N, CA and C of each residue as an Amber inpcrd file, in Angstrom:
protein
   390
 331.5140000  -3.7810000-112.1190000 330.5030000  -2.7980000-111.7640000
 331.1960000  -1.4640000-111.5320000 330.7400000  -0.4460000-112.2300000
 331.3000000   0.8990000-112.0460000 330.1870000   1.8570000-111.6620000
 330.4200000   2.5920000-110.5720000 329.4710000   3.5850000-110.0690000
 330.0830000   4.9690000-110.2180000 329.2080000   5.9630000-110.3870000
 329.6880000   7.3350000-110.4640000 328.6840000   8.2840000-109.8460000
 329.1180000   9.5180000-109.6410000 328.2280000  10.5660000-109.1660000
 328.6040000  11.8470000-109.8980000 327.5840000  12.6970000-110.1640000
 327.8230000  13.8930000-110.9660000 326.8440000  14.9750000-110.5440000
 327.3690000  16.1020000-110.0980000 326.5240000  17.2700000-109.8640000
 326.3690000  17.9360000-111.2230000 325.2430000  17.6790000-111.8560000
 325.0250000  18.0250000-113.2550000 324.6700000  19.4960000-113.4700000
 324.2720000  20.1870000-112.4050000 323.8960000  21.6010000-112.5400000
 322.4780000  21.7770000-113.0250000 322.1280000  21.1430000-114.1130000
 320.7510000  21.0410000-114.6230000 320.7720000  19.9350000-115.6660000
 319.7990000  19.0480000-115.6240000 319.7920000  17.8950000-116.5240000
 319.1080000  18.1920000-117.8530000 318.2380000  19.1730000-117.8900000
 317.4700000  19.4720000-119.1000000 318.4030000  19.6490000-120.3000000
 318.1410000  18.8640000-121.3510000 318.9260000  18.9380000-122.5730000
 320.2520000  18.1970000-122.5290000 320.5520000  17.5280000-121.4250000
 321.8500000  16.8600000-121.2790000 321.7530000  15.3440000-121.1530000
 320.5580000  14.7770000-121.2260000 320.4300000  13.3470000-120.9200000
 321.2420000  12.4680000-121.8680000 321.2720000  12.7800000-123.1560000
 322.0540000  11.9510000-124.0700000 323.5570000  12.1650000-123.8660000
 323.9610000  13.3680000-123.5050000 325.3650000  13.6220000-123.1790000
 325.7840000  12.7740000-121.9760000 324.9020000  12.6880000-120.9850000
 325.1890000  11.8880000-119.7950000 325.3120000  10.4150000-120.1710000
 324.4030000   9.9190000-121.0060000 324.4710000   8.5230000-121.4550000
 325.7830000   8.2750000-122.1970000 326.1730000   9.1970000-123.0680000
 327.4320000   9.0390000-123.8100000 328.6310000   8.9690000-122.8660000
 328.6410000   9.7980000-121.8350000 329.7240000   9.7600000-120.8470000
 329.7150000   8.4200000-120.1140000 328.5280000   7.9430000-119.7450000
 328.4380000   6.6510000-119.0590000 328.9870000   5.5280000-119.9320000
 328.6400000   5.5360000-121.2080000 329.1260000   4.5000000-122.1250000
 330.6440000   4.6070000-122.2770000 331.1300000   5.8150000-122.5250000
 332.5640000   6.0260000-122.7390000 333.3870000   5.6200000-121.5120000
 332.8810000   5.9150000-120.3270000 333.6150000   5.6160000-119.0880000
 333.2080000   4.2680000-118.4770000 332.3190000   3.5610000-119.1630000
 331.8350000   2.2450000-118.7260000 331.2270000   2.3000000-117.3250000
 330.3950000   3.3240000-117.0770000 329.7090000   3.4850000-115.7960000
 328.3600000   2.7790000-115.8870000 328.0840000   1.8920000-114.9410000
 326.8220000   1.1510000-114.9270000 325.7120000   1.8870000-114.1970000
 326.0690000   2.5660000-113.1100000 325.0820000   3.2960000-112.3010000
 325.6600000   4.6750000-112.0070000 324.8630000   5.7150000-112.2990000
 325.3210000   7.0850000-112.0870000 324.3100000   7.8420000-111.2330000
 324.7850000   8.3850000-110.1140000 323.9550000   9.2300000-109.2510000
 324.1060000  10.6740000-109.7110000 322.9800000  11.3790000-109.7970000
 322.9800000  12.7790000-110.2290000 322.4660000  13.6740000-109.1190000
 323.0380000  14.8710000-109.0380000 322.5570000  15.8880000-108.1160000
 322.2940000  17.1600000-108.9190000 321.3970000  17.9890000-108.4010000
 320.9700000  19.2430000-109.0300000 320.3870000  19.0190000-110.4240000
 319.5260000  18.0240000-110.5530000 318.8780000  17.7810000-111.8400000
 317.9160000  18.9050000-112.2030000 317.2990000  19.4850000-111.1890000
 316.2920000  20.5390000-111.3640000 315.1100000  20.0640000-112.2080000
 314.7900000  18.7760000-112.0870000 313.6010000  18.2120000-112.7210000
 312.5400000  18.0400000-111.6470000 311.2910000  18.2800000-112.0110000
 310.1820000  18.1820000-111.0670000 309.4620000  16.8500000-111.2640000
 309.1650000  16.1830000-110.1620000 308.3890000  14.9510000-110.2130000
 309.0770000  13.8160000-109.4880000 308.3240000  12.7450000-109.3480000
 308.8110000  11.5020000-108.7430000 308.5780000  10.4290000-109.7930000
 309.4770000  10.3420000-110.7480000 309.1990000   9.5350000-111.9290000
 310.3860000   8.6770000-112.3330000 310.1110000   7.8410000-113.3420000
 311.1470000   7.0810000-114.0350000 311.0120000   7.4190000-115.5140000
 312.1400000   7.4460000-116.2110000 312.1270000   7.8490000-117.6190000
 313.1640000   7.0420000-118.3840000 312.7240000   6.4510000-119.5060000
 313.6690000   5.8200000-120.4190000 314.3870000   6.9340000-121.1710000
 315.6920000   6.8270000-121.2960000 316.4700000   7.9110000-121.8940000
 316.6660000   7.7060000-123.3920000 315.7700000   8.2520000-124.1520000
 315.8410000   8.4050000-125.6040000 316.3300000   7.1620000-126.3410000
 315.6500000   6.0480000-126.1450000 315.9360000   4.8000000-126.8540000
 317.3500000   4.2670000-126.6490000 317.9970000   4.6630000-125.5540000
 319.3540000   4.1890000-125.2680000 319.3420000   2.8850000-124.4800000
 318.1880000   2.5630000-123.8790000 318.1130000   1.4220000-122.9830000
 318.4500000   1.7920000-121.5490000 318.9860000   2.9800000-121.3440000
 319.2960000   3.4740000-120.0030000 318.0220000   4.0290000-119.3860000
 317.9380000   3.9640000-118.0580000 316.7400000   4.4500000-117.3750000
 317.1400000   5.3600000-116.2230000 316.3820000   6.4380000-116.0780000
 316.5960000   7.4180000-115.0190000 315.4160000   7.3940000-114.0690000
 315.7120000   7.2630000-112.7780000 314.7170000   7.4780000-111.7270000
 315.0810000   8.8040000-111.0930000 314.0900000   9.6690000-110.8550000
 314.4200000  10.9790000-110.2990000 313.3780000  11.4740000-109.3160000
 313.8000000  12.4720000-108.5320000 312.9530000  13.0830000-107.5180000
 313.3010000  14.5630000-107.4430000 312.2900000  15.4150000-107.6330000
 312.5290000  16.8510000-107.5640000 311.2360000  17.6070000-107.3560000
 311.3350000  18.7780000-106.7430000 310.1350000  19.5730000-106.4640000
 310.2210000  20.9950000-107.0070000 311.3770000  21.3810000-107.5730000
 311.5520000  22.7710000-107.9720000 312.4460000  22.8330000-109.2050000
 312.0320000  23.5700000-110.2160000 312.8220000  23.6720000-111.4530000
 314.0560000  24.5610000-111.3210000 314.2080000  25.2380000-110.1920000
 315.3430000  26.1560000-110.0570000 316.4080000  25.6690000-109.0790000
 316.1270000  24.5740000-108.3520000 317.1390000  24.0910000-107.4100000
 316.8910000  22.6290000-107.0540000 317.9470000  22.0140000-106.5550000
 317.9130000  20.6470000-106.0260000 317.5290000  19.6190000-107.0910000
 317.0420000  18.4930000-106.6510000 316.6950000  17.3860000-107.5270000
 317.8210000  16.3700000-107.5840000 317.4560000  15.1030000-107.4260000
 318.4250000  14.0140000-107.5050000 317.8990000  12.9460000-108.4480000
 318.8010000  12.1310000-108.9470000 318.4100000  11.0500000-109.8330000
 319.4510000   9.9510000-109.8230000 319.0480000   8.8110000-110.3630000
 319.9710000   7.6850000-110.5360000 319.6980000   7.0990000-111.9150000
 320.7470000   7.0100000-112.7320000 320.6490000   6.3990000-114.0570000
 321.2930000   5.0220000-113.9930000 320.6020000   4.0550000-114.5840000
 321.0930000   2.6740000-114.6270000 321.2450000   2.2770000-116.0920000
 322.3510000   1.6160000-116.4270000 322.5810000   1.2450000-117.8230000
 321.6540000   0.1150000-118.2620000 321.6480000  -0.1210000-119.5680000
 320.6740000  -1.0440000-120.1550000 320.8390000  -2.4860000-119.6960000
 322.0130000  -2.8590000-119.1930000 322.2000000  -4.2350000-118.7310000
 321.5900000  -4.4790000-117.3570000 321.2430000  -3.3950000-116.6340000
 320.7750000  -3.5410000-115.2520000 319.3670000  -3.0030000-114.9930000
 318.7440000  -2.3370000-115.9500000 317.4630000  -1.6720000-115.6690000
 316.3970000  -2.6410000-115.1650000 316.3840000  -3.8530000-115.6830000
 315.3700000  -4.8230000-115.2620000 315.6420000  -5.3900000-113.8710000
 316.8330000  -5.1330000-113.3460000 317.2210000  -5.6710000-112.0410000
 316.9250000  -4.7250000-110.8780000 316.4180000  -3.5220000-111.1760000
 316.0320000  -2.5870000-110.1140000 314.7210000  -3.0870000-109.5120000
 314.7310000  -3.3540000-108.1970000 313.5570000  -3.9430000-107.5470000
 312.8210000  -2.9780000-106.6240000 313.4440000  -1.8420000-106.2890000
 312.7750000  -0.8780000-105.4130000 313.3980000   0.4980000-105.6050000
 312.5580000   1.5270000-105.4570000 313.0120000   2.9140000-105.5250000
 312.3930000   3.6540000-104.3510000 313.2270000   4.3870000-103.6150000
 312.7350000   5.2150000-102.5010000 313.1580000   6.6500000-102.7690000
 312.2070000   7.5610000-102.6240000 312.4930000   8.9820000-102.8170000
 312.1790000   9.7150000-101.5250000 313.1290000  10.5200000-101.0480000
 312.9560000  11.2770000 -99.8070000 313.1340000  12.7540000-100.1610000
 312.0640000  13.3970000-100.5780000 312.1410000  14.8000000-100.9590000
 312.9480000  15.0110000-102.2230000 313.5210000  16.2040000-102.3460000
 314.2600000  16.5430000-103.5610000 315.7750000  16.4960000-103.3740000
 316.2280000  15.8830000-102.2660000 317.6620000  15.8010000-102.0040000
 318.1850000  14.3820000-101.7970000 317.3060000  13.4080000-101.6360000
 317.7490000  12.0420000-101.3240000 316.8670000  11.0440000-102.0600000
 317.4950000  10.0480000-102.6580000 316.7600000   8.9140000-103.1990000
 317.6700000   7.6970000-103.2170000 317.0570000   6.5270000-103.3430000
 317.8240000   5.2800000-103.3470000 317.1470000   4.2680000-104.2510000
 317.9570000   3.3870000-104.8120000 317.4270000   2.2350000-105.5350000
 318.0080000   0.9750000-104.9100000 317.2360000  -0.1110000-105.0280000
 317.7330000  -1.4480000-104.6970000 317.8240000  -2.1860000-106.0120000
 318.9550000  -2.8320000-106.2110000 319.1850000  -3.5350000-107.4620000
 319.8170000  -4.8950000-107.1690000 319.3490000  -5.9080000-107.8600000
 319.8880000  -7.2590000-107.7040000 321.0020000  -7.4390000-108.7320000
 322.1960000  -7.7460000-108.2330000 323.3380000  -7.9920000-109.1090000
 323.9000000  -9.3530000-108.7300000 323.7160000 -10.3090000-109.6220000
 324.1030000 -11.6820000-109.3070000 323.2530000 -12.1820000-108.1540000
 323.9020000 -12.5980000-107.0790000 323.2060000 -13.0780000-105.8830000
 323.0740000 -11.9970000-104.8140000 323.5400000 -10.7900000-105.1180000
 323.5850000  -9.7160000-104.1220000 322.4940000  -8.6710000-104.3440000
 322.0040000  -8.1260000-103.2420000 321.0820000  -6.9960000-103.2740000
 321.8950000  -5.7520000-102.9130000 321.9980000  -4.8260000-103.8450000
 322.8200000  -3.6270000-103.6760000 321.8990000  -2.4150000-103.5200000
 322.2260000  -1.5500000-102.5690000 321.5030000  -0.2900000-102.3710000
 322.4000000   0.8510000-102.8250000 321.8620000   1.7310000-103.6450000
 322.6040000   2.8920000-104.1370000 321.8190000   4.1350000-103.7450000
 322.4960000   5.0830000-103.0910000 321.8560000   6.3180000-102.6330000
 322.4500000   7.5020000-103.3810000 321.5780000   8.3640000-103.8820000
 321.9980000   9.6480000-104.4360000 321.5230000  10.7210000-103.4670000
 322.4600000  11.5260000-102.9650000 322.1150000  12.5510000-101.9780000
 322.7910000  13.8660000-102.3380000 322.0690000  14.9520000-102.0950000
 322.5700000  16.2980000-102.3560000 322.4230000  17.1000000-101.0740000
 323.5250000  17.2420000-100.3390000 323.4970000  17.8930000 -99.0230000
 323.2420000  19.3940000 -99.1520000 322.5410000  19.9740000 -98.1710000
 322.3010000  21.4240000 -98.1750000 323.6120000  22.1990000 -98.1050000
 323.6280000  23.3260000 -98.7720000 324.8200000  24.1650000 -98.8400000
 324.9670000  25.0370000 -97.5980000 326.0860000  25.7010000 -97.5000000
 326.4430000  26.5380000 -96.3570000 325.3800000  27.5920000 -96.0630000
 324.7830000  28.1980000 -97.0720000 323.8540000  29.3030000 -96.8650000
 322.4920000  28.9370000 -96.3070000 322.1490000  27.6650000 -96.2650000
 320.8240000  27.2680000 -95.7790000 320.7660000  27.2400000 -94.2590000
 319.5470000  27.3630000 -93.7530000 319.3650000  27.3950000 -92.3010000
 319.6740000  26.0370000 -91.6700000 319.9720000  26.0710000 -90.3920000
 320.3680000  24.8770000 -89.6430000 319.2860000  23.8090000 -89.6550000
 318.0260000  24.2040000 -89.5610000 316.9450000  23.2070000 -89.5220000
 316.8760000  22.4140000 -90.8260000 317.1260000  23.0490000 -91.9740000
 317.1440000  22.3330000 -93.2550000 318.2730000  21.3170000 -93.2920000
 319.4260000  21.7180000 -92.7820000 320.5730000  20.8090000 -92.7510000
 320.3190000  19.6320000 -91.8180000 319.7690000  19.9090000 -90.6370000
 319.4730000  18.8370000 -89.6850000 318.4520000  17.8630000 -90.2570000
 317.4320000  18.3880000 -90.9370000 316.4060000  17.5290000 -91.5460000
 317.0330000  16.6260000 -92.6110000 317.9130000  17.1860000 -93.4370000
 318.5830000  16.3870000 -94.4590000 319.3400000  15.2210000 -93.8230000
 320.1770000  15.5140000 -92.8250000 320.9940000  14.4670000 -92.2090000
 320.1350000  13.4450000 -91.4700000 319.0380000  13.9000000 -90.8820000
 318.1120000  12.9770000 -90.2220000 317.4570000  12.0580000 -91.2560000
 316.9880000  12.6300000 -92.3610000 316.3630000  11.8290000 -93.4200000
 317.3450000  10.8260000 -94.0170000 318.5800000  11.2670000 -94.2550000
 319.5920000  10.3620000 -94.8030000 319.9000000   9.2430000 -93.8090000
 320.0270000   9.5940000 -92.5420000 320.2680000   8.5860000 -91.5060000
 319.1420000   7.5720000 -91.4200000 317.9010000   8.0550000 -91.4980000
 316.7460000   7.1510000 -91.4660000 316.7570000   6.1980000 -92.6570000
 317.0910000   6.7160000 -93.8380000 317.1480000   5.8720000 -95.0300000
 318.2170000   4.7960000 -94.8700000 319.3930000   5.1860000 -94.4240000
 320.4880000   4.2240000 -94.2370000 320.1200000   3.1920000 -93.1690000
 319.5160000   3.6420000 -92.0670000 319.0900000   2.7110000 -91.0080000
 318.0820000   1.7030000 -91.5490000 317.2100000   2.1410000 -92.4360000
 316.2210000   1.2450000 -93.0280000 316.8330000   0.1900000 -93.9310000
 318.0140000   0.4600000 -94.4260000 318.7220000  -0.4850000 -95.2930000
 319.4510000  -1.5270000 -94.4590000 320.0830000  -1.0840000 -93.3700000
 320.9490000  -1.9560000 -92.5640000 320.2080000  -3.1000000 -91.9190000
């Protein structure tokens, strides 16, 4: 099992490039940050068998996603989205239930309340898993 994370900058027009990198590097699950895609959706990636779950509210900033390779897409049993900075999937691998979180922390320039909300939301998500 190989996991990765990538601050993609913007995902538009790059989904097949991302799949190619995953195949070349043998990555099974890839967390993405700064997708800048709007919606709370799942998307099959251009007949590759790979699937992307994503969460975003603004085309100019933020957005997170998780891509799962074709051998594991059917094993995803739950998806949780917490705004445009945090999401998680639950996936069954063998006899184990694995939780994968993609998170994009607020940057230095944002106000303290935004940062506190992010860390509180992430903490709540992790507590819900434990």
